[in-house]
Tab-separated table of C-alpha atoms (C1' of nucleotides) in Angstrom:
chain	number	residue	atom	x	y	z
A	8	UNK	CA	-21.557	-5.384	-8.934
A	9	UNK	CA	-19.682	-8.185	-7.144
A	10	UNK	CA	-21.688	-10.875	-5.502
A	11	UNK	CA	-19.861	-12.745	-2.729
A	12	UNK	CA	-22.747	-15.290	-2.752
A	13	UNK	CA	-22.600	-15.739	-6.470
A	14	UNK	CA	-21.873	-18.861	-8.437
A	15	UNK	CA	-18.332	-17.725	-9.426
A	16	UNK	CA	-15.529	-16.889	-7.015
A	17	UNK	CA	-15.116	-13.150	-6.272
A	18	UNK	CA	-11.727	-13.031	-7.998
A	19	UNK	CA	-13.248	-14.445	-11.187
A	20	UNK	CA	-16.041	-11.955	-11.082
A	21	UNK	CA	-13.541	-9.091	-10.696
A	22	UNK	CA	-11.401	-10.510	-13.576
A	23	UNK	CA	-14.518	-10.683	-15.718
A	24	UNK	CA	-15.452	-7.090	-15.080
A	25	UNK	CA	-11.990	-5.913	-16.059
A	26	UNK	CA	-11.916	-8.231	-19.074
A	27	UNK	CA	-15.259	-6.646	-20.181
A	28	UNK	CA	-13.737	-3.221	-19.911
A	29	UNK	CA	-10.863	-4.296	-22.075
A	30	UNK	CA	-13.238	-5.799	-24.595
A	31	UNK	CA	-15.301	-2.609	-24.681
A	32	UNK	CA	-12.228	-0.473	-25.141
A	33	UNK	CA	-12.640	1.169	-21.760
A	34	UNK	CA	-9.165	0.018	-21.004
A	35	UNK	CA	-6.796	0.265	-24.014
A	36	UNK	CA	-3.569	-1.532	-25.033
A	37	UNK	CA	-0.320	-0.388	-23.570
A	38	UNK	CA	-2.137	1.430	-20.851
A	39	UNK	CA	-2.318	0.267	-17.229
A	40	UNK	CA	-5.327	-1.209	-15.670
A	41	UNK	CA	-6.314	0.105	-12.189
A	42	UNK	CA	-3.698	-0.614	-9.529
A	43	UNK	CA	-4.266	-3.366	-6.972
A	44	UNK	CA	-5.053	-0.719	-4.412
A	45	UNK	CA	-7.584	0.913	-6.739
A	46	UNK	CA	-9.217	-2.520	-7.367
A	47	UNK	CA	-9.409	-3.051	-3.621
A	48	UNK	CA	-11.268	0.208	-3.130
A	49	UNK	CA	-13.525	-0.048	-6.220
A	50	UNK	CA	-14.680	-3.663	-5.636
A	51	UNK	CA	-14.364	-3.745	-1.833
A	52	UNK	CA	-12.189	-6.885	-1.854
A	53	UNK	CA	-8.983	-7.816	-0.099
A	54	UNK	CA	-5.671	-7.195	-1.922
A	55	UNK	CA	-5.079	-10.902	-2.269
A	56	UNK	CA	-8.408	-11.242	-4.105
A	57	UNK	CA	-7.528	-8.351	-6.444
A	58	UNK	CA	-4.172	-9.909	-7.119
A	59	UNK	CA	-5.796	-13.193	-7.861
A	60	UNK	CA	-8.110	-11.498	-10.375
A	61	UNK	CA	-5.189	-9.920	-12.147
A	62	UNK	CA	-3.483	-13.330	-12.222
A	63	UNK	CA	-6.521	-14.671	-14.025
A	64	UNK	CA	-6.211	-11.884	-16.582
A	65	UNK	CA	-2.548	-12.754	-17.145
A	66	UNK	CA	-3.462	-16.418	-17.676
A	67	UNK	CA	-6.080	-15.266	-20.261
A	68	UNK	CA	-3.336	-13.349	-22.052
A	69	UNK	CA	-5.105	-10.051	-21.685
A	70	UNK	CA	-2.585	-8.189	-19.565
A	71	UNK	CA	1.056	-8.230	-18.586
A	72	UNK	CA	2.455	-7.120	-15.250
A	73	UNK	CA	5.668	-5.226	-14.783
A	74	UNK	CA	6.916	-5.470	-11.196
A	75	UNK	CA	6.967	-2.152	-9.464
A	76	UNK	CA	5.205	-0.434	-12.486
A	77	UNK	CA	1.804	-1.888	-12.951
A	78	UNK	CA	-0.316	-4.167	-15.054
A	79	UNK	CA	-0.886	-3.261	-18.740
A	80	UNK	CA	-3.356	-4.191	-21.334
A	81	UNK	CA	-1.818	-6.261	-24.128
A	82	UNK	CA	-2.594	-5.529	-27.757
A	83	UNK	CA	-4.986	-8.072	-29.259
A	84	UNK	CA	-3.206	-10.766	-31.136
B	28	UNK	CA	8.240	-1.242	23.049
B	29	UNK	CA	6.387	-2.767	20.140
B	30	UNK	CA	5.120	-6.290	20.559
B	31	UNK	CA	4.600	-8.202	17.302
B	32	UNK	CA	2.862	-10.917	19.238
B	33	UNK	CA	0.620	-8.509	21.079
B	34	UNK	CA	-3.132	-8.298	21.119
B	35	UNK	CA	-3.188	-5.150	18.964
B	36	UNK	CA	-1.754	-4.933	15.405
B	37	UNK	CA	1.706	-3.399	15.198
B	38	UNK	CA	0.418	-0.367	13.330
B	39	UNK	CA	-2.044	0.388	16.047
B	40	UNK	CA	0.661	0.080	18.681
B	41	UNK	CA	2.864	2.506	16.818
B	42	UNK	CA	-0.062	4.907	16.423
B	43	UNK	CA	-0.772	4.656	20.132
B	44	UNK	CA	2.797	5.513	21.083
B	45	UNK	CA	2.796	8.589	18.849
B	46	UNK	CA	-0.670	9.604	20.122
B	47	UNK	CA	0.720	9.388	23.670
B	48	UNK	CA	3.602	11.622	22.741
B	49	UNK	CA	1.156	14.188	21.370
B	50	UNK	CA	-0.945	13.843	24.562
B	51	UNK	CA	2.128	14.394	26.682
B	52	UNK	CA	3.279	17.397	24.675
B	53	UNK	CA	6.354	15.630	23.460
B	54	UNK	CA	5.036	16.382	19.957
B	55	UNK	CA	3.475	19.843	19.627
B	56	UNK	CA	0.893	21.379	17.314
B	57	UNK	CA	2.045	22.697	13.928
B	58	UNK	CA	5.299	20.740	14.229
B	59	UNK	CA	6.017	17.610	12.287
B	60	UNK	CA	5.961	14.115	13.773
B	61	UNK	CA	8.939	11.863	12.796
B	62	UNK	CA	9.107	11.021	9.111
B	63	UNK	CA	8.069	7.641	7.899
B	64	UNK	CA	11.729	6.692	7.483
B	65	UNK	CA	12.415	7.735	11.117
B	66	UNK	CA	9.479	5.672	12.386
B	67	UNK	CA	10.777	2.680	10.444
B	68	UNK	CA	14.164	2.949	12.149
B	69	UNK	CA	12.825	3.794	15.631
B	70	UNK	CA	10.226	1.048	15.825
B	71	UNK	CA	11.817	-1.488	13.569
B	72	UNK	CA	8.793	-1.843	11.397
B	73	UNK	CA	8.212	-1.824	7.596
B	74	UNK	CA	7.369	1.468	5.939
B	75	UNK	CA	3.912	0.189	5.049
B	76	UNK	CA	3.295	-0.369	8.744
B	77	UNK	CA	4.592	3.057	9.673
B	78	UNK	CA	2.328	4.608	7.018
B	79	UNK	CA	-0.602	2.583	8.327
B	80	UNK	CA	0.074	3.989	11.800
B	81	UNK	CA	0.077	7.545	10.516
B	82	UNK	CA	-3.128	6.847	8.661
B	83	UNK	CA	-4.662	5.867	11.944
B	84	UNK	CA	-3.552	9.135	13.526
B	85	UNK	CA	-5.168	11.004	10.630
B	86	UNK	CA	-8.422	9.121	11.149
B	87	UNK	CA	-8.247	10.113	14.823
B	88	UNK	CA	-7.897	13.695	13.842
B	89	UNK	CA	-4.579	14.092	15.542
B	90	UNK	CA	-2.424	14.890	12.541
B	91	UNK	CA	-2.542	16.115	8.960
B	92	UNK	CA	-0.228	15.048	6.180
B	93	UNK	CA	1.176	17.328	3.454
B	94	UNK	CA	2.748	15.448	0.522
B	95	UNK	CA	6.426	16.241	0.173
B	96	UNK	CA	6.515	18.047	3.469
B	97	UNK	CA	5.539	15.749	6.286
B	98	UNK	CA	2.832	14.937	8.822
B	99	UNK	CA	1.982	17.625	11.326
B	100	UNK	CA	0.344	17.706	14.746
B	101	UNK	CA	-3.032	19.409	14.624
B	102	UNK	CA	-4.059	21.869	17.371
B	103	UNK	CA	-6.515	20.405	19.840
B	104	UNK	CA	-10.142	21.310	19.099
C	5	DC	C1'	18.078	27.356	-13.605
C	6	DT	C1'	19.973	23.037	-12.031
C	7	DA	C1'	20.918	19.720	-8.842
C	8	DT	C1'	20.349	17.233	-4.629
C	9	DA	C1'	18.173	15.670	-0.522
C	10	DT	C1'	14.012	14.694	2.103
C	11	DT	C1'	9.328	13.141	2.442
C	12	DT	C1'	5.154	11.319	1.038
C	13	DG	C1'	2.623	8.649	-2.792
C	14	DT	C1'	2.216	4.651	-5.487
C	15	DG	C1'	3.003	-0.005	-7.326
C	16	DC	C1'	4.126	-4.811	-7.100
C	17	DG	C1'	6.257	-9.199	-4.700
C	18	DT	C1'	5.903	-12.108	-0.783
C	19	DA	C1'	4.704	-14.406	3.611
C	20	DT	C1'	1.866	-15.501	7.569
C	21	DG	C1'	-2.386	-15.985	10.268
C	22	DT	C1'	-7.378	-16.390	10.577
C	23	DA	C1'	-11.950	-17.717	9.103
C	24	DT	C1'	-15.346	-20.003	6.252
C	25	DG	C1'	-17.558	-23.438	3.290
D	22	DA	C1'	-7.813	-31.553	2.976
D	23	DC	C1'	-8.745	-27.754	-0.054
D	24	DA	C1'	-10.208	-23.312	-2.054
D	25	DT	C1'	-11.634	-18.915	-1.134
D	26	DA	C1'	-11.180	-14.435	1.218
D	27	DC	C1'	-9.703	-11.070	4.474
D	28	DA	C1'	-6.005	-8.792	7.483
D	29	DT	C1'	-1.567	-7.938	8.701
D	30	DA	C1'	3.333	-7.226	7.729
D	31	DC	C1'	7.641	-7.695	5.671
D	32	DG	C1'	10.397	-6.025	1.302
D	33	DC	C1'	11.882	-3.296	-3.018
D	34	DA	C1'	11.621	0.297	-6.593
D	35	DC	C1'	10.239	4.474	-8.673
D	36	DA	C1'	7.352	8.801	-8.984
D	37	DA	C1'	5.766	13.256	-7.260
D	38	DA	C1'	6.097	17.215	-4.183
D	39	DT	C1'	8.842	20.140	-1.506
D	40	DA	C1'	12.790	22.505	0.191
D	41	DT	C1'	17.384	23.993	-0.138
D	42	DA	C1'	22.140	24.726	-2.003
DNA sequence: CTATATTTGTGCGTATGTATG
DNA sequence: ACATACATACGCACAAATATA
């Protein structure tokens, strides 16, 4: 699923997987994406890497993070 | 007591101290070990570190945690 | 039944150190 | 020097489970 030896950095690969789930409707607007801890377990990456992936999703305008609550899928514009 | 500059991670050091107390009979089977908050105060560590220490003790099969109740010393095998 | 206190569970924010390419 | 990635450790806030008044 995630290839540490791949062309793209691990955090981008993780971001892409989550973005694809949003695109597919697997993750829906106003609902949280998996927590950082969940991403760590699912993808087998460090927490810093999971956070970096979520940061990418924020920069893409796909999600918004509420401190202490979670990161939520934004409605499509 | 706990050496942040030591060879072992703080959470392992804390786990070792508690394990020693169980070994010595200071903490007895079917009775709770100190709460996370108590460990935080006693050892001067963050709660996450205290939780990590308890996690280690669970992995060693020394204790079992019941949500909302506490973490209890298991009877020796 | 309600309210409060305690304890564990979860979530994010941040910083530091180490290692690798 | 820099980016990537992991591990450790600090902090805060709120939710869930449990026990008790």
